[in-house]
Short mmCIF file of C-alpha atoms in Angstrom, two decimals:
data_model
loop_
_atom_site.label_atom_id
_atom_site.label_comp_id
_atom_site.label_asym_id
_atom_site.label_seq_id
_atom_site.Cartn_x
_atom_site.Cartn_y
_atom_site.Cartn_z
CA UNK A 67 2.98 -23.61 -42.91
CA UNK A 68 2.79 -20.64 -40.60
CA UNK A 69 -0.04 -20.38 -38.48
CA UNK A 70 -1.41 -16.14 -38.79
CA UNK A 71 -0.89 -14.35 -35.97
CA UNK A 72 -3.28 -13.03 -33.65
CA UNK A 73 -3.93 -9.36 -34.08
CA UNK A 74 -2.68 -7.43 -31.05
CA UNK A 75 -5.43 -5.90 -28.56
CA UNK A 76 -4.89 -2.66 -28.41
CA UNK A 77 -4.32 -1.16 -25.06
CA UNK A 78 -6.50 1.36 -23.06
CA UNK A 79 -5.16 4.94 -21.97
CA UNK A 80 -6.84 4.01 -18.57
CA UNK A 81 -6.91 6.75 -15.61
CA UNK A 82 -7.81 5.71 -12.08
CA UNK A 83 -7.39 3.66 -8.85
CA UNK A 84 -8.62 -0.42 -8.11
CA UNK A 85 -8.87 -1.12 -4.76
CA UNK A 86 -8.24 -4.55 -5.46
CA UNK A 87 -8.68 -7.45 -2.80
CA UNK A 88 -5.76 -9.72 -3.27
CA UNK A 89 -6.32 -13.27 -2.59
CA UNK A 90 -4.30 -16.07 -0.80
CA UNK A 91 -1.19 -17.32 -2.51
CA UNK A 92 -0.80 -14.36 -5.25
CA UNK A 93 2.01 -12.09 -5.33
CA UNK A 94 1.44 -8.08 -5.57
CA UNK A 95 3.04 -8.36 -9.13
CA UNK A 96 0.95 -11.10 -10.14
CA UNK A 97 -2.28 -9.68 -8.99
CA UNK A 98 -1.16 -6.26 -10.83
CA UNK A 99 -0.85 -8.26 -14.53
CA UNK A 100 -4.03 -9.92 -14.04
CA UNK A 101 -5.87 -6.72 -13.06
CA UNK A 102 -3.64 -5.03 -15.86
CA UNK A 103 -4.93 -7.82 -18.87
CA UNK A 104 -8.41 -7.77 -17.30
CA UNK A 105 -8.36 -3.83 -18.11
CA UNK A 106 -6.10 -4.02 -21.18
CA UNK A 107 -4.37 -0.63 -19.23
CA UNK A 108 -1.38 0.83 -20.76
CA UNK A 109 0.36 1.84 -17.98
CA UNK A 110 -0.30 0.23 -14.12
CA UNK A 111 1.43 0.25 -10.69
CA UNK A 112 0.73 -1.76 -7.40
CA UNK A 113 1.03 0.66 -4.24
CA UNK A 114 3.55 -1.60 -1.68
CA UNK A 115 3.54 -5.25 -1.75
CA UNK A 116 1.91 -7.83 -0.39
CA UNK A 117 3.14 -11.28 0.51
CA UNK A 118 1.28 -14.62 -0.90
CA UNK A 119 0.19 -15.72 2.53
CA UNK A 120 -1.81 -12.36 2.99
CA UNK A 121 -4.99 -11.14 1.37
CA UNK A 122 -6.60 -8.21 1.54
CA UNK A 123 -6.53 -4.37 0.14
CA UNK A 124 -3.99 -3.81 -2.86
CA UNK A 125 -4.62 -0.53 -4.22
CA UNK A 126 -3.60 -0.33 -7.99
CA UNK A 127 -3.08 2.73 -9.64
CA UNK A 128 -3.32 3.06 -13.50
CA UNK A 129 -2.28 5.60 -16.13
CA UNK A 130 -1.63 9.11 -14.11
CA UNK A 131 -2.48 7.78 -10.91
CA UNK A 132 1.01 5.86 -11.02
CA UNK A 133 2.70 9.84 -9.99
CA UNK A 134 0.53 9.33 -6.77
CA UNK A 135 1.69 5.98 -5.52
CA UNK A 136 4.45 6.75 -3.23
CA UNK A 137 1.74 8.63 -1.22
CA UNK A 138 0.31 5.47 -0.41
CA UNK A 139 4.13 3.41 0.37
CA UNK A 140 4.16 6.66 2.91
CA UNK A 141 0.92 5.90 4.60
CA UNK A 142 -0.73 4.09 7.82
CA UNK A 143 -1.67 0.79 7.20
CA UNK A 144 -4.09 -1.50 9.19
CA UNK A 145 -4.07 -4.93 9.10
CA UNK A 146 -6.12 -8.36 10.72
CA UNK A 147 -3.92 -10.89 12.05
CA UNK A 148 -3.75 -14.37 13.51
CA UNK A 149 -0.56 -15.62 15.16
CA UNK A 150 0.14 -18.79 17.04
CA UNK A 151 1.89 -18.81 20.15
CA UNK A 152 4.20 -21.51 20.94
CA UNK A 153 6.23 -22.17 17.94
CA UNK A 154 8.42 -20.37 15.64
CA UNK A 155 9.36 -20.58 12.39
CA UNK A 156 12.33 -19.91 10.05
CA UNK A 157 10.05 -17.27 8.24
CA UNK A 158 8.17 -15.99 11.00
CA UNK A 159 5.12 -17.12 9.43
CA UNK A 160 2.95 -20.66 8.17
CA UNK A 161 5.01 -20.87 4.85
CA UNK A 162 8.49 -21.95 7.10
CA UNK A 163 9.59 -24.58 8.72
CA UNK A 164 9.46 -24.93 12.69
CA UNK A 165 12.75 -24.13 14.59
CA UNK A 166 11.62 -23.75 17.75
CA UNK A 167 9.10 -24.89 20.04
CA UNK A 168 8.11 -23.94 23.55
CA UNK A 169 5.04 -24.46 26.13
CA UNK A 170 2.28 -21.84 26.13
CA UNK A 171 2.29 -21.14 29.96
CA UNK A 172 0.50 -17.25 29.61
CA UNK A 173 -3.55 -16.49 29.80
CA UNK A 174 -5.62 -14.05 27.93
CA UNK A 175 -4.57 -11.07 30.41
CA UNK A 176 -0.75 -12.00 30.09
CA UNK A 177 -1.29 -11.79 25.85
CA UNK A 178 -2.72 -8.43 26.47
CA UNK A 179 -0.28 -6.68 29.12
CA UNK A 180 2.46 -8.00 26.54
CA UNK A 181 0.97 -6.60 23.70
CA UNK A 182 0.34 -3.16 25.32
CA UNK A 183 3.89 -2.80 25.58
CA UNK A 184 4.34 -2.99 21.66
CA UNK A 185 2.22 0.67 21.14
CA UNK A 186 4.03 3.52 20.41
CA UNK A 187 7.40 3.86 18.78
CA UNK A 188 9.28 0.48 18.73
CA UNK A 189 12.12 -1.23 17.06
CA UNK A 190 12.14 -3.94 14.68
CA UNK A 191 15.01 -5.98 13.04
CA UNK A 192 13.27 -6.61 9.45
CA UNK A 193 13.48 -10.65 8.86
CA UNK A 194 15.66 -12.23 6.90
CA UNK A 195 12.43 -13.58 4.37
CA UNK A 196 12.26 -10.05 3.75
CA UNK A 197 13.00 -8.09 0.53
CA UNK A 198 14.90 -5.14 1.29
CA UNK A 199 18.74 -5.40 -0.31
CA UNK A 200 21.91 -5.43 0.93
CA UNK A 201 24.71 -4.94 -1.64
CA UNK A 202 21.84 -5.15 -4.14
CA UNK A 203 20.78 -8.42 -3.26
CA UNK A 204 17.22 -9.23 -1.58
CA UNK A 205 17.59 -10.69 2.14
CA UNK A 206 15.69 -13.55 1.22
CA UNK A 207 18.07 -14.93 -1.47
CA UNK A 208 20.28 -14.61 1.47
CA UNK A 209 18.36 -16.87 3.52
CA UNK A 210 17.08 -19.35 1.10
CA UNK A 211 21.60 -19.75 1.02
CA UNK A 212 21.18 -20.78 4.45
CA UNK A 213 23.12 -17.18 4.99
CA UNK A 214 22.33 -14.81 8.16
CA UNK A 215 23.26 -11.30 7.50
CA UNK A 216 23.42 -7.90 10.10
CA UNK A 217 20.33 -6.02 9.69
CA UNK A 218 20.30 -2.59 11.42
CA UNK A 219 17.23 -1.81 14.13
CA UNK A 220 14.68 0.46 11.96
CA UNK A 221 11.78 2.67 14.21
CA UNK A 222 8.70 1.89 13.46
CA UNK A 223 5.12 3.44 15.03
CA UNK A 224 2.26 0.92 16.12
CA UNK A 225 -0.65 3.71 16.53
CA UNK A 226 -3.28 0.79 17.75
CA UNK A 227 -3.27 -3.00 18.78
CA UNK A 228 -6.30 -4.28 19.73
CA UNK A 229 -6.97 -7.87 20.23
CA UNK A 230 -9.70 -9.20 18.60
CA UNK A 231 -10.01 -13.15 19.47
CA UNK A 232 -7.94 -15.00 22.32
CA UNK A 233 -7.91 -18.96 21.80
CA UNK A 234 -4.98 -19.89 22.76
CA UNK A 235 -2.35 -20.93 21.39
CA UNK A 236 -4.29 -18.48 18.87
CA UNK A 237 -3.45 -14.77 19.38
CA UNK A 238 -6.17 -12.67 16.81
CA UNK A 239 -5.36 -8.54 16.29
CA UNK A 240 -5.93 -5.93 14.48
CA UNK A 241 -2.86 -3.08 13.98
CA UNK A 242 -2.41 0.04 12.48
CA UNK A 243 1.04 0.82 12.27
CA UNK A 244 3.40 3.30 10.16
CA UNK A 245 5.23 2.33 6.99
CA UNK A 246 8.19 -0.65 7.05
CA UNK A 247 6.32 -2.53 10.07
CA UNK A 248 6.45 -6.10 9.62
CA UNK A 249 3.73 -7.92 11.06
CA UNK A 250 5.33 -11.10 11.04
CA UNK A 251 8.18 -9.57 13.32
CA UNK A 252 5.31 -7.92 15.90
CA UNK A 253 3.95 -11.34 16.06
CA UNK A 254 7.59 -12.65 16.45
CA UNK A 255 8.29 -10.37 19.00
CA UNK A 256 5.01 -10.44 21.43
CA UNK A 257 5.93 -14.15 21.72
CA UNK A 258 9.26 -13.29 23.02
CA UNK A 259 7.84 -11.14 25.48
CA UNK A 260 5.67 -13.73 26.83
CA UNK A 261 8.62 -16.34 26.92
CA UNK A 262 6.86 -18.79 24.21
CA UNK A 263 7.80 -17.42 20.88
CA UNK A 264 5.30 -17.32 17.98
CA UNK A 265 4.71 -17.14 14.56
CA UNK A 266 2.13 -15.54 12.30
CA UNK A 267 -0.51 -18.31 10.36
CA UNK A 268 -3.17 -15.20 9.14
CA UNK A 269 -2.98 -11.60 7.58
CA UNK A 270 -5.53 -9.08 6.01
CA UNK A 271 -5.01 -5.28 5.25
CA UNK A 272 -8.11 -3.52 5.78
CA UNK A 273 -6.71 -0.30 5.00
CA UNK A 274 -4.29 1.90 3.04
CA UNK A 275 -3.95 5.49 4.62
CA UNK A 276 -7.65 6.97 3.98
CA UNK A 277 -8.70 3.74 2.12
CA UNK A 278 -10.20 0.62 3.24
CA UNK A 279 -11.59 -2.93 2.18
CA UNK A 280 -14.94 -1.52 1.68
CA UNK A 281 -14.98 -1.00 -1.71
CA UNK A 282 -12.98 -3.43 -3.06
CA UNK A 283 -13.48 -6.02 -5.48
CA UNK A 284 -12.00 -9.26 -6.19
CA UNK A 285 -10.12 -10.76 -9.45
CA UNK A 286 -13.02 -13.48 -9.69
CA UNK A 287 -15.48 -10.44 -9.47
CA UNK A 288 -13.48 -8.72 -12.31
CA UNK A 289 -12.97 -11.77 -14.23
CA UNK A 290 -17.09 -12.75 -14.43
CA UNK A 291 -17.83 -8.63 -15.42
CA UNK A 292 -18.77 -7.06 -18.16
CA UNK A 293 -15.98 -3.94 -19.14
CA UNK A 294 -18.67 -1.50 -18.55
CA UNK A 295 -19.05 -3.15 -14.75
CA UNK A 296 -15.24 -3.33 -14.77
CA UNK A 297 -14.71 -0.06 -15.27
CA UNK A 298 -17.11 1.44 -12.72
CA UNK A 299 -15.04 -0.42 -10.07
CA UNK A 300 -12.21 2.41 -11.35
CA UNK A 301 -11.95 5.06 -8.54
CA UNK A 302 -10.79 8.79 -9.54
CA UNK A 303 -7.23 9.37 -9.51
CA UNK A 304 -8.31 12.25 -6.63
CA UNK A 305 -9.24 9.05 -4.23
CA UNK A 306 -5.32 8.61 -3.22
CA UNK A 307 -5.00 12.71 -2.42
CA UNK A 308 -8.21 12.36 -0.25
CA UNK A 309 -6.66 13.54 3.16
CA UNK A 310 -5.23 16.63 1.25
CA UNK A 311 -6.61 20.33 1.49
CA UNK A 312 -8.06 21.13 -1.64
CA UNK A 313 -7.37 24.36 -3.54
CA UNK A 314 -9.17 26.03 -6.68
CA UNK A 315 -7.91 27.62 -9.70
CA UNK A 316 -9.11 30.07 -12.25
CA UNK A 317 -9.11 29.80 -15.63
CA UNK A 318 -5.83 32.18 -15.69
CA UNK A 319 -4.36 30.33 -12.36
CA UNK A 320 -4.86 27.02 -14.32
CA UNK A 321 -3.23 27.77 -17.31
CA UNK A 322 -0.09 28.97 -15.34
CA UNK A 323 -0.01 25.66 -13.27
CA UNK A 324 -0.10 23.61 -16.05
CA UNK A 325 3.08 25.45 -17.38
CA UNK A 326 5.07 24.63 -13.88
CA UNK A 327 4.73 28.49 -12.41
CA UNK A 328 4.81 29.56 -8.93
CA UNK A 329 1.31 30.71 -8.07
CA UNK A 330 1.59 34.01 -5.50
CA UNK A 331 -1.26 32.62 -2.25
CA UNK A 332 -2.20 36.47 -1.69
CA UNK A 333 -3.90 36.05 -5.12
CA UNK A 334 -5.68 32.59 -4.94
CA UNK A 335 -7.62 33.41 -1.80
CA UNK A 336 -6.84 29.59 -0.41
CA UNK A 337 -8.09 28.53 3.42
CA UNK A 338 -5.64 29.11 6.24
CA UNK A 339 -5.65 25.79 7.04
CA UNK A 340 -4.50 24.50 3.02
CA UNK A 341 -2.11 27.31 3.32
CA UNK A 342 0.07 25.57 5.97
CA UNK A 343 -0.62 21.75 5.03
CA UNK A 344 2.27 20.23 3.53
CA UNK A 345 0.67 19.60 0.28
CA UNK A 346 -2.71 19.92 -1.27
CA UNK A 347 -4.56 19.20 -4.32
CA UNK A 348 -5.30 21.05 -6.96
CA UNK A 349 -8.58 21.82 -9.24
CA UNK A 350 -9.54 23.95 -12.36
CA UNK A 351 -12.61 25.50 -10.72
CA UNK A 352 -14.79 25.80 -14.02
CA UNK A 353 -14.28 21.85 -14.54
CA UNK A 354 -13.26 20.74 -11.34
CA UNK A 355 -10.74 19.04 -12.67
CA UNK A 356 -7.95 17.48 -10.79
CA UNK A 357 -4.85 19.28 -11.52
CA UNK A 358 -2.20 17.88 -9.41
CA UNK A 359 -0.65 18.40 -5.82
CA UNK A 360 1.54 21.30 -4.92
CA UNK A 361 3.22 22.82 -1.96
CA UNK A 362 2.86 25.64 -0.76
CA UNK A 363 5.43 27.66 1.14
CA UNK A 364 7.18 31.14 1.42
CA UNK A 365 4.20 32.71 -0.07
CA UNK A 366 4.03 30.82 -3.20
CA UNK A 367 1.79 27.26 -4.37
CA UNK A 368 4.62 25.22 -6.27
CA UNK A 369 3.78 22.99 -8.51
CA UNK A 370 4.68 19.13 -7.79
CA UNK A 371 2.80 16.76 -9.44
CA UNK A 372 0.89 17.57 -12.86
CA UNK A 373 -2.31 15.41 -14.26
CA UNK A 374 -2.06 14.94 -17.72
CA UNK A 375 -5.11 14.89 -19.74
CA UNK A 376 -5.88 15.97 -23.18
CA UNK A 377 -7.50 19.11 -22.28
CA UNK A 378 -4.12 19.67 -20.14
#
């Protein structure tokens, strides 16, 4: 005899942004279905990954928020991070095995001379436990083969380095550093310079472009809440577009946005300053409703990105 089948849940038309702290040991994807069941979302997106071995701030974007993710794979991020000087490892970080070990000869002023030379524009070779592709296949199948492929030099910014903790053989930082920086490789490298090689045991992103750990919540936290609680923890799908100018629309403007049309700037009255940003965001003024991000340019506010909602 056939046991019934359960009746599907249905699944909520939810619009908004978790700033979700990812523990130790969970992938990016994983995190994202367990934050996607807790909220019974349609449709959810994680914002760039991060690997098991770090925790820290995962911003997941659900329903129309998803069209303003690659905003965030653009952006600055800042991270905490422990490495240990001394040995290296076939990962460049805890989870591999040792392949090299040295003496830790340097002091606390040697760590920091070395480190200042890592500010500014640098560049990395991206590891081989990495998963960017060549001929369509992730680096780190490559190297869980035992394989070694050419991997071209790639410019990367570190805007700040600060230590935060020196006891050695223990190296603890904080960085803020441009898009495609791996951490494990900065590590990797500073122990170079200082002749000892290292490897990284410890790292936390504390922040996402404009966004940082302080309002984030946990999957436990999640888990034990109510769906009311749950859903306060939701931030607006505006919170991503924070750092762009804002620009209001009448009732007439809004209507032609929301159809894809060129708005003329002489007739929205817009600041200088949102006038020559790259992009901005964009709001019916009688609702103050987010519209979407444009461009503006050669006289005209262009349409990128459109919000849908029911009133749209």
């Amino acid at each position: 005899m056939n046991s019934p089948q359960r009746p599907r849940v249905p699944r909520r038309a939810l619009d908004g942004v978790l700033l979700l702290d990812k523990p130790l040991g969970l992938s990016s994807n994983d995190a994202l279905i367990r934050a996607k069941r807790l909220y019974l979302a349609k449709k959810a997106g994680h914002t760039g990954t991060l690997d098991p071995l770090a925790t820290g701030l995962l911003p997941l974007c659900f329903g129309e928020a998803t069209k303003f993710s690659q905003d965030l794979l653009e952006a600055d991020k800042t991270y905490e991070a422990t490495m240990r000087l001394g040995v290296r490892t076939s990962t460049g970080d805890a989870e591999g095995e040792a392949i090299d070990t040295r003496a830790v000869a340097c002091d606390e002023a040697a760590v920091r001379t070395a480190m200042s030379g890592f500010l500014g524009g640098i560049t990395q070779i991206p590891p081989m436990y990495s998963a960017l592709k060549r001929d369509g296949k992730p680096l780190y199948e490559y190297a869980r083969a035992g394989q070694t492929v050419e991997r071209e030099g790639r410019q990367v910014t570190i805007l700040t380095l600060e230590m935060l903790a020196c006891a050695l053989p223990d190296v603890t930082f904080r960085v803020t550093c441009s898009k495609g920086t791996y951490v494990r490789t900065l590590a990797e490298d500073i122990g170079e310079a200082l002749g000892c090689g290292a490897h990284l045991v410890a790292l936390r992103r504390t922040g996402v472009g404009a966004l940082t750990l302080e309002h984030a919540v946990t999957l436990d936290a999640l888990s034990d809440a109510p769906q009311a609680e749950r859903d306060a923890w939701l931030q607006p799908v505006d919170a991503l577009l924070s750092t762009f100018p804002s620009v209001e629309l009448n009732e007439d403007a809004t209507r032609r946005f929301l159809h894809g049309q060129r708005l003329k700037l002489s007739e929205l009255g817009i600041s200088a300053d949102a006038a020559k940003a790259p992009r901005v965001r964009v709001y019916a003024e009688a609702e103050g409703r987010l519209l979407g991000v444009a461009k503006p340019g050669d006289g005209v506010l262009a349409p990128e990105r459109l919000v849908v909602t029911a009133q749209s």
